N, CA, C and O of each residue as an XYZ file, in Angstrom:
384
protein
N     -12.120      6.595      1.583
C     -12.173      6.881      0.169
C     -10.774      6.702     -0.419
O      -9.804      7.222      0.132
N     -10.659      5.972     -1.533
C      -9.343      5.747     -2.134
C      -8.707      7.041     -2.635
O      -9.392      7.932     -3.137
N      -7.394      7.126     -2.489
C      -6.660      8.282     -2.989
C      -6.471      8.187     -4.506
O      -6.528      9.195     -5.211
N      -6.242      6.954     -5.003
C      -6.030      6.740     -6.429
C      -7.255      6.102     -7.068
O      -7.968      5.323     -6.436
N      -7.483      6.440     -8.310
C      -8.553      5.834     -9.093
C      -7.934      5.297    -10.372
O      -7.311      6.038    -11.133
N      -8.110      4.017    -10.599
C      -7.470      3.338    -11.725
C      -8.030      3.839    -13.058
O      -9.243      3.838    -13.270
N      -7.141      4.265    -13.948
C      -7.561      4.673    -15.282
C      -6.918      3.792    -16.357
O      -7.299      3.863    -17.526
N      -5.963      2.977    -15.972
C      -5.282      2.086    -16.902
C      -5.137      0.710    -16.260
O      -5.372      0.542    -15.063
N      -4.752     -0.262    -17.064
C      -4.510     -1.635    -16.609
C      -5.730     -2.238    -15.916
O      -5.583     -3.005    -14.964
N      -6.895     -1.909    -16.370
C      -8.114     -2.440    -15.766
C      -8.364     -3.896    -16.133
O      -9.190     -4.562    -15.510
N      -7.658     -4.390    -17.138
C      -7.870     -5.771    -17.585
C      -6.809     -6.735    -17.069
O      -6.877     -7.929    -17.361
N      -5.846     -6.255    -16.320
C      -4.831     -7.143    -15.750
C      -5.479     -8.066    -14.721
O      -6.496     -7.723    -14.120
N      -4.888     -9.219    -14.529
C      -5.427    -10.215    -13.598
C      -5.555     -9.643    -12.192
O      -4.709     -8.870    -11.743
N      -6.617    -10.029    -11.511
C      -6.835     -9.603    -10.125
C      -5.911    -10.386     -9.200
O      -5.633    -11.562     -9.436
N      -5.444     -9.732     -8.160
C      -4.598    -10.360     -7.138
C      -5.224    -10.075     -5.783
O      -5.416     -8.918     -5.408
N      -5.539    -11.129     -5.055
C      -6.129    -10.984     -3.721
C      -5.032    -10.734     -2.694
O      -3.979    -11.371     -2.725
N      -5.290     -9.801     -1.789
C      -4.398     -9.536     -0.668
C      -5.239     -9.046      0.498
O      -6.438     -8.812      0.351
N      -4.615     -8.893      1.649
C      -5.307     -8.410      2.833
C      -4.680     -7.089      3.250
O      -3.457     -6.964      3.314
N      -5.525     -6.105      3.531
C      -5.075     -4.791      3.982
C      -5.708     -4.513      5.334
O      -6.922     -4.337      5.438
N      -4.885     -4.474      6.361
C      -5.368     -4.249      7.728
C      -6.493     -5.209      8.089
O      -7.495     -4.818      8.688
N      -6.310     -6.477      7.713
C      -7.257     -7.524      8.070
C      -8.470     -7.647      7.160
O      -9.295     -8.541      7.348
N      -8.591     -6.765      6.179
C      -9.733     -6.783      5.255
C      -9.305     -7.336      3.898
O      -8.268     -6.933      3.371
N     -10.081     -8.247      3.326
C      -9.734     -8.750      1.990
C      -9.862     -7.653      0.938
O     -10.840     -6.904      0.922
N      -8.870     -7.567      0.067
C      -8.823     -6.551     -0.988
C      -8.332     -7.195     -2.273
O      -7.898     -8.347     -2.278
N      -8.405     -6.440     -3.365
C      -7.884     -6.915     -4.640
C      -7.101     -5.810     -5.327
O      -7.507     -4.648     -5.341
N      -5.970     -6.201     -5.895
C      -5.181     -5.313     -6.726
C      -5.098     -5.930     -8.106
O      -5.853     -6.850     -8.421
N      -4.203     -5.444     -8.921
C      -4.027     -5.951    -10.277
C      -2.591     -6.411    -10.477
O      -1.665     -5.878     -9.864
N      -2.419     -7.394    -11.330
C      -1.081     -7.872    -11.670
C      -0.240     -6.689    -12.126
O      -0.689     -5.883    -12.941
N       0.968     -6.582    -11.606
C       1.868     -5.492    -11.953
C       1.799     -4.302    -11.012
O       2.620     -3.390    -11.110
N       0.823     -4.294    -10.093
C       0.731     -3.202     -9.117
C       1.884     -3.262     -8.130
O       2.347     -4.347     -7.778
N       2.347     -2.109     -7.684
C       3.208     -2.061     -6.512
C       2.297     -2.080     -5.287
O       1.087     -1.897     -5.411
N       2.865     -2.297     -4.119
C       2.061     -2.224     -2.902
C       1.440     -0.846     -2.752
O       0.294     -0.724     -2.318
N       2.183      0.190     -3.107
C       1.677      1.556     -2.991
C       0.421      1.753     -3.839
O      -0.571      2.306     -3.366
N       0.466      1.301     -5.090
C      -0.691      1.417     -5.965
C      -1.870      0.615     -5.421
O      -2.997      1.108     -5.380
N      -1.605     -0.615     -5.006
C      -2.670     -1.473     -4.492
C      -3.317     -0.866     -3.240
O      -4.540     -0.889     -3.098
N      -2.499     -0.328     -2.341
C      -3.026      0.253     -1.103
C      -3.806      1.531     -1.396
O      -4.929      1.698     -0.920
N      -3.213      2.432     -2.180
C      -3.869      3.726     -2.415
C      -5.070      3.622     -3.357
O      -5.836      4.576     -3.490
N      -5.236      2.482     -4.003
C      -6.458      2.231     -4.769
C      -7.597      1.786     -3.848
O      -8.751      1.691     -4.266
N      -7.248      1.516     -2.587
C      -8.217      1.050     -1.601
C      -8.402      2.015     -0.430
O      -9.427      1.990      0.250
N      -7.409      2.858     -0.204
C      -7.389      3.706      0.997
C      -6.873      5.109      0.652
O      -6.373      5.341     -0.448
N      -7.000      6.029      1.595
C      -6.549      7.401      1.342
C      -5.135      7.682      1.850
O      -4.634      8.796      1.698
N      -4.494      6.691      2.446
C      -3.113      6.848      2.918
C      -2.458      5.478      2.946
O      -3.133      4.456      3.068
N      -1.137      5.468      2.833
C      -0.417      4.198      2.875
C      -0.039      3.835      4.318
O       0.139      2.660      4.641
N       0.078      4.830      5.162
C       0.381      4.614      6.582
C       0.209      5.928      7.314
O      -0.098      6.954      6.708
N       0.407      5.891      8.607
C       0.441      7.105      9.431
C       1.831      7.206     10.035
O       2.396      6.209     10.484
N       2.378      8.410     10.045
C       3.718      8.598     10.578
C       3.749      8.281     12.068
O       2.824      8.599     12.815
N       4.817      7.660     12.465
C       4.968      7.291     13.882
C       5.229      8.503     14.765
O       5.122      8.402     15.987
N       5.564      9.631     14.185
C       5.883     10.821     14.967
C       4.657     11.664     15.288
O       4.452     12.047     16.440
N       3.840     11.955     14.280
C       2.689     12.828     14.507
C       1.342     12.140     14.290
O       0.299     12.686     14.648
N       1.366     10.946     13.706
C       0.117     10.258     13.409
C      -0.568     10.751     12.151
O      -1.675     10.314     11.838
N       0.072     11.653     11.425
C      -0.513     12.192     10.201
C      -0.457     11.166      9.065
O       0.478     10.367      9.003
N      -1.437     11.178      8.176
C      -1.447     10.225      7.058
C      -0.320     10.511      6.071
O       0.045     11.663      5.835
N       0.217      9.444      5.505
C       1.291      9.548      4.519
C       0.877      8.758      3.278
O       0.241      7.710      3.391
N       1.232      9.254      2.112
C       0.875      8.587      0.865
C       2.097      8.326     -0.008
O       1.966      8.162     -1.221
N       3.272      8.285      0.589
C       4.487      8.157     -0.199
C       4.932      9.544     -0.634
O       4.139     10.485     -0.622
N       6.176      9.672     -1.011
C       6.692     10.992     -1.377
C       7.419     10.935     -2.717
O       6.987     11.565     -3.682
N       8.515     10.186     -2.785
C       9.343     10.226     -3.990
C       8.888      9.239     -5.065
O       9.171      9.438     -6.247
N       8.187      8.185     -4.667
C       7.691      7.158     -5.588
C       8.798      6.350     -6.265
O       8.550      5.698     -7.279
N      10.019      6.387     -5.716
C      11.109      5.616     -6.331
C      12.027      4.947     -5.308
O      13.125      4.518     -5.662
N      11.608      4.853     -4.071
C      12.369      4.106     -3.082
C      13.505      4.837     -2.416
O      14.361      4.198     -1.805
N      13.552      6.153     -2.508
C      14.660      6.902     -1.924
C      14.305      7.605     -0.616
O      15.199      7.872      0.187
N      13.043      7.911     -0.377
C      12.708      8.811      0.727
C      12.323      8.127      2.040
O      12.277      8.793      3.074
N      12.051      6.845      2.035
C      11.677      6.116      3.257
C      10.277      6.442      3.768
O       9.958      6.096      4.906
N       9.437      7.088      2.981
C       8.135      7.538      3.452
C       7.023      6.503      3.286
O       5.950      6.664      3.868
N       7.251      5.455      2.515
C       6.165      4.523      2.222
C       6.354      3.141      2.841
O       5.749      2.176      2.374
N       7.176      3.023      3.875
C       7.375      1.724      4.518
C       6.052      1.189      5.053
O       5.298      1.905      5.712
N       5.784     -0.076      4.761
C       4.633     -0.780      5.331
C       5.139     -2.064      5.967
O       6.277     -2.474      5.736
N       4.307     -2.685      6.752
C       4.663     -3.912      7.451
C       3.749     -5.024      6.983
O       2.551     -4.814      6.794
N       4.309     -6.206      6.797
C       3.489     -7.376      6.524
C       3.071     -7.973      7.865
O       3.678     -7.675      8.893
N       2.056     -8.801      7.859
C       1.551     -9.399      9.095
C       2.635    -10.200      9.815
O       2.579    -10.353     11.035
N       3.630    -10.716      9.068
C       4.708    -11.481      9.700
C       5.802    -10.587     10.284
O       6.786    -11.084     10.833
N       5.630     -9.264     10.164
C       6.584     -8.316     10.735
C       7.597     -7.771      9.753
O       8.319     -6.831     10.084
N       7.676     -8.333      8.544
C       8.615     -7.837      7.539
C       8.231     -6.419      7.121
O       7.052     -6.113      6.941
N       9.239     -5.555      6.970
C       9.001     -4.173      6.506
C       9.431     -4.051      5.054
O      10.489     -4.543      4.662
N       8.593     -3.387      4.258
C       8.846     -3.238      2.828
C       8.547     -1.823      2.375
O       7.694     -1.146      2.949
N       9.247     -1.377      1.351
C       8.910     -0.096      0.706
C       7.738     -0.353     -0.233
O       7.844     -1.162     -1.154
N       6.646      0.318     -0.006
C       5.435      0.096     -0.804
C       5.602      0.548     -2.247
O       4.971     -0.018     -3.140
N       6.435      1.549     -2.498
C       6.536      2.097     -3.858
C       7.363      1.237     -4.796
O       7.249      1.380     -6.013
N       8.197      0.343     -4.264
C       9.059     -0.470     -5.122
C       8.818     -1.965     -4.987
O       9.481     -2.756     -5.658
N       7.890     -2.366     -4.139
C       7.616     -3.784     -3.916
C       6.386     -4.215     -4.701
O       5.310     -3.646     -4.518
N       6.525     -5.214     -5.576
C       5.366     -5.689     -6.328
C       4.367     -6.406     -5.418
O       4.756     -7.098     -4.477
N       3.098     -6.236     -5.706
C       2.039     -6.944     -4.990
C       2.094     -8.416     -5.365
O       2.217     -8.762     -6.540
N       2.002     -9.280     -4.360
C       2.002    -10.728     -4.556
C       0.733    -11.271     -3.927
O       0.331    -10.841     -2.846
N       0.111    -12.211     -4.606
C      -1.128    -12.805     -4.108
C      -0.942    -13.325     -2.681
O       0.062    -13.965     -2.368
N      -1.914    -13.042     -1.832
C      -1.907    -13.535     -0.462
C      -1.180    -12.659      0.537
O      -1.182    -12.972      1.727
N      -0.555    -11.569      0.101
C       0.138    -10.691      1.041
C      -0.851    -10.166      2.072
O      -2.006     -9.887      1.751
N      -0.393    -10.035      3.307
C      -1.188     -9.450      4.370
C      -0.463     -8.207      4.843
O       0.515     -8.293      5.585
N      -0.949     -7.041      4.406
C      -0.276     -5.757      4.636
C      -0.930     -5.063      5.823
O      -2.155     -5.010      5.935
N      -0.091     -4.533      6.702
C      -0.559     -3.824      7.888
C      -0.114     -2.367      7.790
O       1.083     -2.090      7.714
N      -1.062     -1.439      7.790
C      -0.702     -0.027      7.718
C      -0.966      0.677      9.036
O      -0.525      1.811      9.224
N      -1.670      0.037      9.946
C      -2.000      0.641     11.242
C      -1.044      0.109     12.313
O      -0.882     -1.101     12.466
N      -0.425      1.012     13.038
C       0.547      0.629     14.070
C      -0.080     -0.320     15.079
O      -1.231     -0.159     15.486
N       0.709     -1.314     15.471
C       0.268     -2.247     16.507
C      -0.568     -3.396     16.005
O      -1.079     -4.171     16.814
N      -0.734     -3.543     14.673
C      -1.548     -4.634     14.163
C      -0.740     -5.768     13.572
O      -1.320     -6.776     13.167
N       0.569     -5.645     13.505
C       1.379     -6.737     12.966
C       1.359     -7.901     13.929
O       1.263     -7.719     15.143
N       1.452     -9.106     13.376
C       1.418    -10.312     14.217
C       2.712    -10.486     14.969
O       2.863    -11.446     15.724
């Protein structure tokens, strides 16, 4: 179940991306955090306890929203804009 429910920007262009191998859609202007949490209930699981994380500060200072792209690149989900075709991995061990 998604953590976020869109109440604004419903008319912005759709952007296709992949989340943990599943095709998804976000909206133009979304950050990765918004796009992910509009589809899922967490942005990642902590490597220490396995507990779900949904970001903390929302401004790129806390290091809590790091995600990995399929190519292995790590990005802050709260400050990185969604780009068409991105393949985002939130589950450990699934990066290519």
